[in-house]
XYZ file of C-alpha atoms in Angstrom:
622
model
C 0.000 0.000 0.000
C 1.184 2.965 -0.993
C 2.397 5.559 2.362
C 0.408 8.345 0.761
C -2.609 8.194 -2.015
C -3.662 11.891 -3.501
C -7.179 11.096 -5.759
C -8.740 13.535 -7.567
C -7.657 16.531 -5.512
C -8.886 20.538 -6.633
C -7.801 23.449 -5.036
C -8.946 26.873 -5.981
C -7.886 30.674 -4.738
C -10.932 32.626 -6.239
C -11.058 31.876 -9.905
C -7.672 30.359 -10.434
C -7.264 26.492 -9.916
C -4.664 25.283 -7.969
C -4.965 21.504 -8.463
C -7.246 20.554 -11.251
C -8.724 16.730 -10.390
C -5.186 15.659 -9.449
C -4.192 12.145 -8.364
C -0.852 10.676 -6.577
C 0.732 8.094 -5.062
C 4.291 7.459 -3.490
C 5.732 4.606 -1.931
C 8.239 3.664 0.315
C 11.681 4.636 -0.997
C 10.942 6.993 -3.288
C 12.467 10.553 -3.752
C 9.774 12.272 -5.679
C 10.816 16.192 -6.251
C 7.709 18.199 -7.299
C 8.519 20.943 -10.058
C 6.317 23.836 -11.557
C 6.632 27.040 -12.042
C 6.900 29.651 -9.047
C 2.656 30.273 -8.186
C 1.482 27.003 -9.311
C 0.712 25.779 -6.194
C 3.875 23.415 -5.080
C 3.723 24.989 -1.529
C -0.458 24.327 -1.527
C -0.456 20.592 -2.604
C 2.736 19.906 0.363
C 0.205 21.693 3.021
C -3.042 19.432 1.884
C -0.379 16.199 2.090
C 0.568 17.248 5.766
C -3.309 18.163 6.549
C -2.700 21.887 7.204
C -5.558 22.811 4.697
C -8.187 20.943 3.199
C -8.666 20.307 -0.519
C -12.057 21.532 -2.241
C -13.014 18.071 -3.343
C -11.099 14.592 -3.333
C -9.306 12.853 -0.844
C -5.854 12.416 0.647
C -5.166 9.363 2.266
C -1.979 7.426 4.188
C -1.217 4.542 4.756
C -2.119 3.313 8.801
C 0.388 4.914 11.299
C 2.351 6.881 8.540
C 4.324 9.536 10.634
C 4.635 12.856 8.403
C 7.444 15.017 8.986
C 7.327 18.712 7.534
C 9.964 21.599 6.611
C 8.460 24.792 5.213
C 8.939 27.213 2.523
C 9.270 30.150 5.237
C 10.897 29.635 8.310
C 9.297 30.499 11.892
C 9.991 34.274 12.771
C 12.408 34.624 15.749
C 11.439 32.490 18.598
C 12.915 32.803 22.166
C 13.138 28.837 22.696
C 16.453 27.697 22.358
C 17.588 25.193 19.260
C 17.737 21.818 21.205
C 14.165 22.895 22.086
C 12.911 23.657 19.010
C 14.694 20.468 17.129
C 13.256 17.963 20.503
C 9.921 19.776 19.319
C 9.684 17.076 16.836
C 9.140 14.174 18.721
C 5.655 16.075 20.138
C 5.107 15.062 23.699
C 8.208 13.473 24.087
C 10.302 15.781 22.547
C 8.678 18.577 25.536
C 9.787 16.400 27.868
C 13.369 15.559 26.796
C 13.473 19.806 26.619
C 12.172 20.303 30.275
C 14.846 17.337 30.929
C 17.279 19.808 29.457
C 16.256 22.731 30.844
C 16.211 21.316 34.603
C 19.713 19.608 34.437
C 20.746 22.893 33.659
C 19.657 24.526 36.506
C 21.555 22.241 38.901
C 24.893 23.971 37.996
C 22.500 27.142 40.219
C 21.635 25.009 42.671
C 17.876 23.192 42.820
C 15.155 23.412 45.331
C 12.856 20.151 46.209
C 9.998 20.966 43.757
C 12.718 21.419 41.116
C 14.545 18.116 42.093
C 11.147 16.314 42.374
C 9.970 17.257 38.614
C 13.425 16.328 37.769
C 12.638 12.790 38.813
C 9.028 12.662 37.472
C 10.570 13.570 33.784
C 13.251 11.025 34.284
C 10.610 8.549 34.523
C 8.610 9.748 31.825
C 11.921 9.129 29.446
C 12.963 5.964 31.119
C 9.244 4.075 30.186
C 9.481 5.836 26.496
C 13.164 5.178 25.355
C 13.824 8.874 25.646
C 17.606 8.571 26.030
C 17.421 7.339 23.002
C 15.424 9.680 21.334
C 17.066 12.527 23.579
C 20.806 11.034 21.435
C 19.178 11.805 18.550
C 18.322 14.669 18.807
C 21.891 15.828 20.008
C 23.469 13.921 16.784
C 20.786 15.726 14.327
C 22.200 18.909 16.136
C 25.743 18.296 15.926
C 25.573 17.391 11.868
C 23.818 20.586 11.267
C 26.629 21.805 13.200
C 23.988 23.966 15.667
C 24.628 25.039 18.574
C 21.545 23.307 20.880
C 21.790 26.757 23.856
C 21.447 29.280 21.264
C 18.551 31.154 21.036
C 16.183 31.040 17.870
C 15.686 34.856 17.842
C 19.705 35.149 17.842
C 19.543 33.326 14.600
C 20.050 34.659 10.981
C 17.195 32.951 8.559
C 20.123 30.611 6.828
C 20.394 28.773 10.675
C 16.994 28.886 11.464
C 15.951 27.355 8.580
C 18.607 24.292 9.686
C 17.078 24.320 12.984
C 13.738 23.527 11.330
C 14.840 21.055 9.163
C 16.529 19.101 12.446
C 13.072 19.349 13.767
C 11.929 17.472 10.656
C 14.643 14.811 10.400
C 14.572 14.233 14.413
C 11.585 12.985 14.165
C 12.284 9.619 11.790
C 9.389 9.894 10.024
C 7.882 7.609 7.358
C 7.379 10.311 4.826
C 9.369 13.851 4.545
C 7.535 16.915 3.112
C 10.897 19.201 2.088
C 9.400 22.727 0.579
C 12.778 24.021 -0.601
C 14.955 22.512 1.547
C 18.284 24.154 0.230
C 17.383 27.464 0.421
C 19.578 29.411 2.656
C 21.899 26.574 2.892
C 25.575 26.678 2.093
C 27.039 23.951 0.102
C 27.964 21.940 3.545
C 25.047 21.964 4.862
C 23.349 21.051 1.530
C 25.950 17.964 0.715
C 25.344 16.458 4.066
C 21.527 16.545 3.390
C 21.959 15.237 -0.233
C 23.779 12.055 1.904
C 21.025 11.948 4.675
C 18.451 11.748 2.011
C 19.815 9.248 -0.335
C 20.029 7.035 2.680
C 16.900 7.627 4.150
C 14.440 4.652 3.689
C 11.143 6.352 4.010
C 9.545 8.402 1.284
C 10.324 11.787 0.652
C 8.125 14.284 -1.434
C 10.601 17.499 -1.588
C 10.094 20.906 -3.834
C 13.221 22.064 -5.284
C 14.926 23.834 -8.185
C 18.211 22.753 -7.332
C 19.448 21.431 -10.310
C 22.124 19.439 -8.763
C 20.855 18.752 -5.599
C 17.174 17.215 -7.590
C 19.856 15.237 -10.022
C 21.414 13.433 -7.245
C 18.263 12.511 -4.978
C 15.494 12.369 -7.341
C 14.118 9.291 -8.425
C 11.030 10.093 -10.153
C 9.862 14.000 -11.105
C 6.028 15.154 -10.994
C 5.551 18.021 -12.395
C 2.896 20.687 -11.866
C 1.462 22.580 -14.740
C -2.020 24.098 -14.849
C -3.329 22.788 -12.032
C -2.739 19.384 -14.169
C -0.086 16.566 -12.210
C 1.788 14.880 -14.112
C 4.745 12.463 -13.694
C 7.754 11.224 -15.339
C 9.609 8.223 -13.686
C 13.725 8.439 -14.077
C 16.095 11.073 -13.774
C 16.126 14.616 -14.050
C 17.613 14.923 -17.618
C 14.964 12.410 -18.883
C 12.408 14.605 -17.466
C 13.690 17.563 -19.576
C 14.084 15.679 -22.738
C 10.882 14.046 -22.046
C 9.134 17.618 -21.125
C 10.091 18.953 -24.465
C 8.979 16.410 -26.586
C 5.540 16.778 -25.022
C 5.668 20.413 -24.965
C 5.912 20.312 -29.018
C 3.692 17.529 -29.691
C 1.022 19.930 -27.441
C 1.616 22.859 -29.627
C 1.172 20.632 -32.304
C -2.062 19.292 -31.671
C -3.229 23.076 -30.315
C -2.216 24.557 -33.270
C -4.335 21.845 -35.664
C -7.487 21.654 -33.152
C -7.784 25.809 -33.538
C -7.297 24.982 -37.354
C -10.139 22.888 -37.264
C -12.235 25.269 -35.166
C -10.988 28.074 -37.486
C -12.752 25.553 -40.232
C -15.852 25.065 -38.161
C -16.531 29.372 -36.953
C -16.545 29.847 -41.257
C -18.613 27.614 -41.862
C -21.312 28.658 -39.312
C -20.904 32.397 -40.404
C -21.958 31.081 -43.807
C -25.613 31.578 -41.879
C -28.358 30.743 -43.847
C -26.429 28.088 -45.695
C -25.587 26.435 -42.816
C -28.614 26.079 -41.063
C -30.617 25.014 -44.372
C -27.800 21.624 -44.004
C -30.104 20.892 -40.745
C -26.470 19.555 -39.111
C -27.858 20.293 -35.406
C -24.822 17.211 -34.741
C -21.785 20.006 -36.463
C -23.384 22.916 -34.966
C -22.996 20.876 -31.640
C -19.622 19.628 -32.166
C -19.095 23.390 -32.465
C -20.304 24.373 -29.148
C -18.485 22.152 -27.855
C -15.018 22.920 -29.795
C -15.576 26.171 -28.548
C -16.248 25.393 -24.960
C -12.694 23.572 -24.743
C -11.033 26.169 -26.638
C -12.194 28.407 -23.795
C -11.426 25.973 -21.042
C -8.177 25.708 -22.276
C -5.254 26.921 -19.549
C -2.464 28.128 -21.834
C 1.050 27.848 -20.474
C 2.792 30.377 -18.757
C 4.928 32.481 -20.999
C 8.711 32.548 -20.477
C 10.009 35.700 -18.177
C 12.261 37.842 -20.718
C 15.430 39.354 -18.690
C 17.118 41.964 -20.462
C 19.887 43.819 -18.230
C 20.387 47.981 -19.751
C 23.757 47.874 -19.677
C 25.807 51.233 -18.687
C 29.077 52.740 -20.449
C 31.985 50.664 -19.229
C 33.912 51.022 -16.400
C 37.514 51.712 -16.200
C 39.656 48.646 -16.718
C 40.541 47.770 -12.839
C 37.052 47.315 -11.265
C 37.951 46.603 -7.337
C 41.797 45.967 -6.242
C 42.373 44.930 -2.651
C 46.067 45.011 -1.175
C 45.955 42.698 2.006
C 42.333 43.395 3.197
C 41.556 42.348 6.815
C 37.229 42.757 7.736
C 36.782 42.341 11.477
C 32.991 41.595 12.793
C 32.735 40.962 16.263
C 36.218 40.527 17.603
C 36.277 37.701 15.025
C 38.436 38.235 11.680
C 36.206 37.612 8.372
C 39.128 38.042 5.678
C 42.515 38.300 6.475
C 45.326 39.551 4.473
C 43.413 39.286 0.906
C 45.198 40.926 -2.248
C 42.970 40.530 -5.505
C 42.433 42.620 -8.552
C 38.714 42.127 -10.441
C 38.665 43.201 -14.098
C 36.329 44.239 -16.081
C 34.101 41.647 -17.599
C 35.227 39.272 -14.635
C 32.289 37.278 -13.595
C 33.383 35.873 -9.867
C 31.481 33.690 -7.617
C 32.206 33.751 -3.952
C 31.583 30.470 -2.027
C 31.850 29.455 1.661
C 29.538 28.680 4.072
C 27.087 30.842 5.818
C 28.279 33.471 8.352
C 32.188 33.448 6.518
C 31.748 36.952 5.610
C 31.091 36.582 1.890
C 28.266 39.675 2.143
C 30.749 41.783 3.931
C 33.526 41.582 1.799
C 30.453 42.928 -0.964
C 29.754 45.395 1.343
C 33.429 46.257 1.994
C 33.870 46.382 -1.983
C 30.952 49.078 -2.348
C 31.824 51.059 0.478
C 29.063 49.985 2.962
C 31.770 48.703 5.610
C 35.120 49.905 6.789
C 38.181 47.819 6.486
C 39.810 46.862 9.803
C 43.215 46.819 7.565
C 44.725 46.702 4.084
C 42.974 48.948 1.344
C 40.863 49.140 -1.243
C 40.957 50.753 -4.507
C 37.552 51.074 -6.363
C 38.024 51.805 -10.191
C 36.203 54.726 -12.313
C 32.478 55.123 -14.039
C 30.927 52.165 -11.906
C 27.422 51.996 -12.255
C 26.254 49.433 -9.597
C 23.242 47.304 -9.613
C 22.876 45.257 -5.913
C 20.449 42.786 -5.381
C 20.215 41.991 -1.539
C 19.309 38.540 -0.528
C 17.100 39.830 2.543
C 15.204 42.023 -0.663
C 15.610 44.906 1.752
C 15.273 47.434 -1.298
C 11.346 45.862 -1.644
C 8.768 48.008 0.530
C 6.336 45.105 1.905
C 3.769 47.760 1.624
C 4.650 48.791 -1.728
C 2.555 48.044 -4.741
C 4.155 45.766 -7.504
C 3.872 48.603 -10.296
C 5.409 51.387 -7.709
C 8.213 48.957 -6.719
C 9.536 49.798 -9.995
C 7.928 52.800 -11.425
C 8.420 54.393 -8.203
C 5.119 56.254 -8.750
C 5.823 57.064 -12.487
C 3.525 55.244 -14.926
C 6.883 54.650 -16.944
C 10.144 54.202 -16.805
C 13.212 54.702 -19.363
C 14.833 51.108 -20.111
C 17.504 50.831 -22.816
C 16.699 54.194 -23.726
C 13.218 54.751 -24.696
C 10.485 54.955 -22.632
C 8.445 51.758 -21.995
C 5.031 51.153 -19.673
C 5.649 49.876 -16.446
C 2.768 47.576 -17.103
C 4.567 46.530 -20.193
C 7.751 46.435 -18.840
C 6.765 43.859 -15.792
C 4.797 41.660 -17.530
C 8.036 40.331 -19.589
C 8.808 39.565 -15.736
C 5.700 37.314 -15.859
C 3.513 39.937 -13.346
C 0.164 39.754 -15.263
C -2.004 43.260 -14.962
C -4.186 41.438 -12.306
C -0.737 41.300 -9.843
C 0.319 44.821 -10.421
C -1.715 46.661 -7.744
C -0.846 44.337 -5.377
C 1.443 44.632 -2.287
C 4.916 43.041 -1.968
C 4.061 41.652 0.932
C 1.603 38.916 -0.543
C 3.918 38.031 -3.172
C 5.787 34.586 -3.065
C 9.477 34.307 -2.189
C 9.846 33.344 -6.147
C 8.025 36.243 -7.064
C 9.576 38.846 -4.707
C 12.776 37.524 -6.491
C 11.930 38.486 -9.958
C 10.802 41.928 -8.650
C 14.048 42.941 -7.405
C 15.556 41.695 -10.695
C 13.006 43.488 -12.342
C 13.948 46.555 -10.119
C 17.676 46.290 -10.713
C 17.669 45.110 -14.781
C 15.302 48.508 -15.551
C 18.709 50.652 -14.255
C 22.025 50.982 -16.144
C 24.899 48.866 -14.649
C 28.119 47.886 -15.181
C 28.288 46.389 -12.094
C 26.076 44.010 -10.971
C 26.391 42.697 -7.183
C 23.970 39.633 -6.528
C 23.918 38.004 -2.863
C 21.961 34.656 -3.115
C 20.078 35.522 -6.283
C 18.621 32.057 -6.954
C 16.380 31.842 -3.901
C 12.719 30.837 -4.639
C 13.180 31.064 -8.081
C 12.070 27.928 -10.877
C 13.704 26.262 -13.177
C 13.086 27.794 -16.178
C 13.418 31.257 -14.619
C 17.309 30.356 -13.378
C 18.515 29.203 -16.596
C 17.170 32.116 -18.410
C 18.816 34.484 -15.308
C 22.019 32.557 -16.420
C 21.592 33.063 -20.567
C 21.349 36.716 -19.311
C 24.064 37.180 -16.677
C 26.602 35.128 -19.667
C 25.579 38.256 -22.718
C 26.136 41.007 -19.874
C 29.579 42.890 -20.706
C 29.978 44.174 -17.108
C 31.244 42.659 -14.246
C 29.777 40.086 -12.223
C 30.339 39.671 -8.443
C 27.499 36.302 -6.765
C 27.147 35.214 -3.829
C 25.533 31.844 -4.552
C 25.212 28.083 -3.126
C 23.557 26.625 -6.280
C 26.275 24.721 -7.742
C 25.276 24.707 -10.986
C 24.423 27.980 -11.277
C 27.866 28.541 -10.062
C 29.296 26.469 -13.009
C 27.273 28.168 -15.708
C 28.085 31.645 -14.507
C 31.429 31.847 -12.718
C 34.620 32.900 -14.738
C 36.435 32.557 -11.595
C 35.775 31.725 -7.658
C 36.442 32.897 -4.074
C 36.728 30.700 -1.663
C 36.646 31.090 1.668
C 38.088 28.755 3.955
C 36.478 30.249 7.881
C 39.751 31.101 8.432
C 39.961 34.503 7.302
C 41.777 33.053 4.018
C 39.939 33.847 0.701
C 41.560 31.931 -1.948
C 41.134 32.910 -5.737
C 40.273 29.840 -8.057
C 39.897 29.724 -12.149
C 36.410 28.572 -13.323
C 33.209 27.850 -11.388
C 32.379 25.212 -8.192
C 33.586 22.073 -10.332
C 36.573 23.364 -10.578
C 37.182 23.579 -7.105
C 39.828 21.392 -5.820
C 37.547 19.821 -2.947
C 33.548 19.577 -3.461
C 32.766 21.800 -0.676
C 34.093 24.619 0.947
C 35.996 23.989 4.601
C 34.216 24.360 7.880
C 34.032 27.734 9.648
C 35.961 27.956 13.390
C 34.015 26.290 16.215
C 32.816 30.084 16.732
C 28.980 30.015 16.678
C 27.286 28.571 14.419
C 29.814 26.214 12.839
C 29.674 24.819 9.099
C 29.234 21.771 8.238
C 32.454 19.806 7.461
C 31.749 18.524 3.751
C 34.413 15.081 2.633
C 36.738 16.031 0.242
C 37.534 14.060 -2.473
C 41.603 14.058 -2.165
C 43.157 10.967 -0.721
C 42.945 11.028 3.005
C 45.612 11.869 5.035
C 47.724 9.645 7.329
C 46.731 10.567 10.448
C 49.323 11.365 13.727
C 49.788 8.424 15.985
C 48.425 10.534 19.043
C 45.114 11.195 16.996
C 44.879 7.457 15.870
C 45.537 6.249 19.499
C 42.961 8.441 20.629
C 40.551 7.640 18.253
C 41.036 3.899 19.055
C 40.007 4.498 22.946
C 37.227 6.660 22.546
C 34.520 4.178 21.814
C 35.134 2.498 24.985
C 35.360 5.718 27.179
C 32.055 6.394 25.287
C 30.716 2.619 26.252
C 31.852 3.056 30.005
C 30.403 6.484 30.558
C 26.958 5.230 28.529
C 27.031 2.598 31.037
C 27.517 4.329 33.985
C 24.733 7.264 32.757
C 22.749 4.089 32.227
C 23.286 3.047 36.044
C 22.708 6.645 36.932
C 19.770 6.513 35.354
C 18.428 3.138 36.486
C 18.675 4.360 40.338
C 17.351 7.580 40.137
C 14.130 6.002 38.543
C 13.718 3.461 41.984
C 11.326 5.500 43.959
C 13.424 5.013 47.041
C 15.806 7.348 45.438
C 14.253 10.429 46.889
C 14.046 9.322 50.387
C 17.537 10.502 50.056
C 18.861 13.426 51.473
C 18.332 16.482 49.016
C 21.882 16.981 49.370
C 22.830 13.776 48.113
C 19.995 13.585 45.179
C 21.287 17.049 43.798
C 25.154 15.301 43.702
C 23.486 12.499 41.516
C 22.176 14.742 39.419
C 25.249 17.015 39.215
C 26.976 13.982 38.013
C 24.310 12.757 35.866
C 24.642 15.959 33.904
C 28.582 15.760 33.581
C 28.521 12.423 32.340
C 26.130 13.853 29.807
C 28.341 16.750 28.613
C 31.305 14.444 28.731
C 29.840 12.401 26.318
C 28.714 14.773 24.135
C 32.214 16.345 23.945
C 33.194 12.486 22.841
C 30.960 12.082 20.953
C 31.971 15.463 18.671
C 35.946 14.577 19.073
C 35.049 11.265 17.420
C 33.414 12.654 14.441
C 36.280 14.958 14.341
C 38.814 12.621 14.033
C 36.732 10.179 11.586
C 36.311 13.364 9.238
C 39.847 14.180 9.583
């Protein structure tokens, strides 16, 4: 049976359907990534599968005892609960219980009164009779791979780490089906190869909306596609799909194209009027009704967006030149000692995991942010275009059409005047979206604003931070056919890795070091597949496997990695023992004194281990 059964679902907003009569089914196993273009209704079909909304008509059915885990297309707002809270929030009751656990272990390091001591034992319990210590090493492993730090607070969080907190609170929970809405968004390329390995290995079924190209290549097993309200799906792998998909796409034009011939036929011959009627064919004049009824039922497709960027005069030869550039944030060093010179017509792509300081070297570039060393020499006639990634430059309250006509009915692109009407609907906003605000646009659509916002401004210069975000398929490769004819220079801040590879003349890499390292070509060219971890400073970056031979390692680190799985086995045992007598209710006819000392030591055995626990997985990654 399969674990989840869509039949005959529709969905309408007002008088545009959703889901038109659609019908699914996946099964165990299976990596199904859901495609369409941004506004189709992706984000609506994963909420009816995890029973946030209701369908207008048809059914959605599981199989018995199917657990559904979710992640989100936007990430909860900031949230004063701490991450090991918020991740232990997926396993429901038991996951509030394994946080209180937390929270009142903590508080022995203070000191603890009787009520606190005596709740500590009644939660104790509560794990003991549900296998919470397991659960509760879990969650601390899903933690430590996302490379979160389980005391910080979610409102101290940038959206790139809350967004991993969310997704621990969706893999934490094992599930037997994972609903992913964009799960690589806001992740760097660490984060996103470790989730590409979790995924490949996970045995349940996973129904996932991306427009990663390479992320959907490697984990994909079958593609549905959403078009028109109209599911469709197409078993193998992604390049089948698009081979497939344009076959299909011509035959439809094909048979469009000869049905309208046909009813061009028919609408003659009924205007020959008296003629017609005196043939007493009530069966043709039928047919026509008909013809014309599914002529007018018919949902064309969605045109292509056309990006065309107004180019400025060019810039002086020397764009940017840096002689040994330190950036400071925090009492932390970004960039340290970086010499580079970026050319005109350079197109470079800057890579690294979140929170390196990739956005503050931009800044630094443009002026925005102060070196804390070296200099910076800025070349002449720049004409800068900056697209942020938190779309800062977008008024929420803003209509679409003042967003870029800034009040002006229009605007002077390429130089002549065009309609701003005119202008956004080659940015695929229809006239029924114009007097709308920004603030009930998608993610995907707030993304082509700004572009459309940026490309109606001359530039030599354009700046992009995380441009890719939210938008489709189709959308990103025409971005990249445009960004490839520009003449100016190019500086990205991206995580897509094909994007990268398409785009990038050359790349920056940043190693959370302070070291930025300059490397010909885009992310294949690399000379690992990922970019090195940040410090142990919070939030740490993943560690992604590199694909040179492994090193020999030191005999100290090899000794020590030898003992530490039976240091880990005799501590686990003596928690275990810990454990085992503070759950005999004779326990707390114990002096206070002497339960709080239990407990004292209960809770250094557990950060022992978990400082193990990461030293091992250090040393295997090594």
């Amino acid at each position: 049976m399969p674990l989840l059964r869509l039949d005959d679902i529709s969905l309408a907003y007002g008088h545009h359907p959703l889901l038109d009569h659609a019908s699914l089914a996946i099964e165990a196993g299976e990596r199904v990534c859901l495609i369409g273009r941004n506004g189709e209704g992706k984000s609506s079909l994963l909420r009816i599968v995890a029973g946030a909304i209701r369908p207008d008509s048809g059914t959605c059915s599981t199989s018995p005892g199917v657990r559904i885990a979710t992640l989100d297309q936007e990430v909860a707002c900031a949230d004063t609960a701490n991450v090991f809270e918020i991740v232990s929030g997926g396993l429901a009751a038991l996951g509030a219980a394994l946080a209180e656990y937390d929270h009142l272990t903590g508080c022995l390091a203070e000191g603890a009164d009787d009520a606190t001591l005596a709740r500590l034992g009644a939660v104790q319990q509560i794990l003991d009779s549900q296998d919470g210590w397991r659960f509760q090493q879990r969650v601390h492993t899903v933690i430590s791979e996302l490379s979160l730090d389980p005391h910080a607070r979610m409102g101290e969080l940038s959206g790139g780490w809350r967004r991993r907190v969310m997704l621990g609170r969706a893999l934490v929970a094992e599930p037997d089906l994972l609903l992913l809405d964009e799960p690589t968004n806001h992740l760097d390329i660490g984060a996103i190869l470790w989730l590409e390995n979790y995924l490949a290995n996970f045995t349940g079924g996973v129904l996932f909306v991306s427009h990663d190209r390479a992320f959907l290549r490697r984990l994909a097993t079958r593609i549905i596609e959403l078009d028109r309200g109209i599911l469709s799906s197409w078993p193998g792998t992604y390049e089948d799909y698009v081979r497939r998909k344009a076959e299909a796409l011509a035959a439809e034009e094909t048979r469009d194209a000869l049905f309208d011939k046909r009813l061009s036929e028919e609408e003659r011959w009924i205007r020959q009027g008296i003629k017609a009627r005196r043939t007493r064919n009530e069966g043709r004049v039928r047919a026509l009704e008909a013809m014309r009824r599914e002529q007018r039922a018919r949902r064309e497709r969605v045109g292509r967006a056309e990006l065309r960027l107004d180019g400025a005069d060019p810039s002086g030869r020397i764009v940017f030149e840096t002689d040994r550039l330190t950036l400071s944030y925090e009492q932390r060093t970004l960039v340290r000692d970086f010499s580079a010179t970026v050319q005109r017509g350079d197109r470079i792509a800057l890579v690294g995991p979140n929170g390196v300081g990739k956005t503050t070297l931009l800044r630094a570039l443009l002026g925005d942010v102060a070196p804390s060393g070296g200099s910076i020499r800025r070349g002449t006639r720049l004409e800068v275009a900056y697209f942020d990634q938190q779309r800062e430059q977008l008024d929420p309250e803003a209509t679409v059409m003042d967003s870029v006509g800034e009040g002006r009915l229009t605007i002077t692109v390429g130089g002549r005047q065009e309609h701003v009407a005119g202008y956004l609907r080659r940015f695929l906003f229809p006239p029924e979206r114009l007097r709308s605000p920004v603030a009930m646009l998608s993610g995907g659509e707030r993304n082509r604003l700004l572009l459309a916002r940026l490309f109606a401004k001359p530039a030599n210069l354009l700046v992009l931070d995380e441009p890719t975000n939210d938008l489709d398929a189709d959308t990103l490769e025409l971005l990249e056919e445009t960004l490839m004819e520009f003449t100016g220079t190019i500086l990205i801040v991206s995580h897509d890795r094909a994007f990268i590879d398409h785009v990038a003349t050359s790349t920056w890499l940043f190693d959370g070091q302070g070291g930025v390292c300059e490397h010909v070509g885009g992310y294949s060219d690399l000379p690992s597949p990922a970019p090195p971890s940040t410090p142990p400073a919070r939030p740490k970056a993943p560690t992604a496997p590199a694909v040179a031979p492994p090193r020999k390692r030191p005999y100290k680190e090899q000794r020590e990695l030898d003992e530490l799985p039976a240091r880990i086995e005799a501590l686990e045992a003596e928690r275990a023992s810990l454990q085992a007598a503070s759950a005999d209710p004779r326990f707390y006819e114990q002096d206070q004194a002497q339960i709080a000392s239990l407990f004292e030591h209960l809770a250094a055995i557990e950060r022992e281990l978990q400082a193990h626990y990461a030293r091992w997985e250090s040393l295997e990654s090594s």
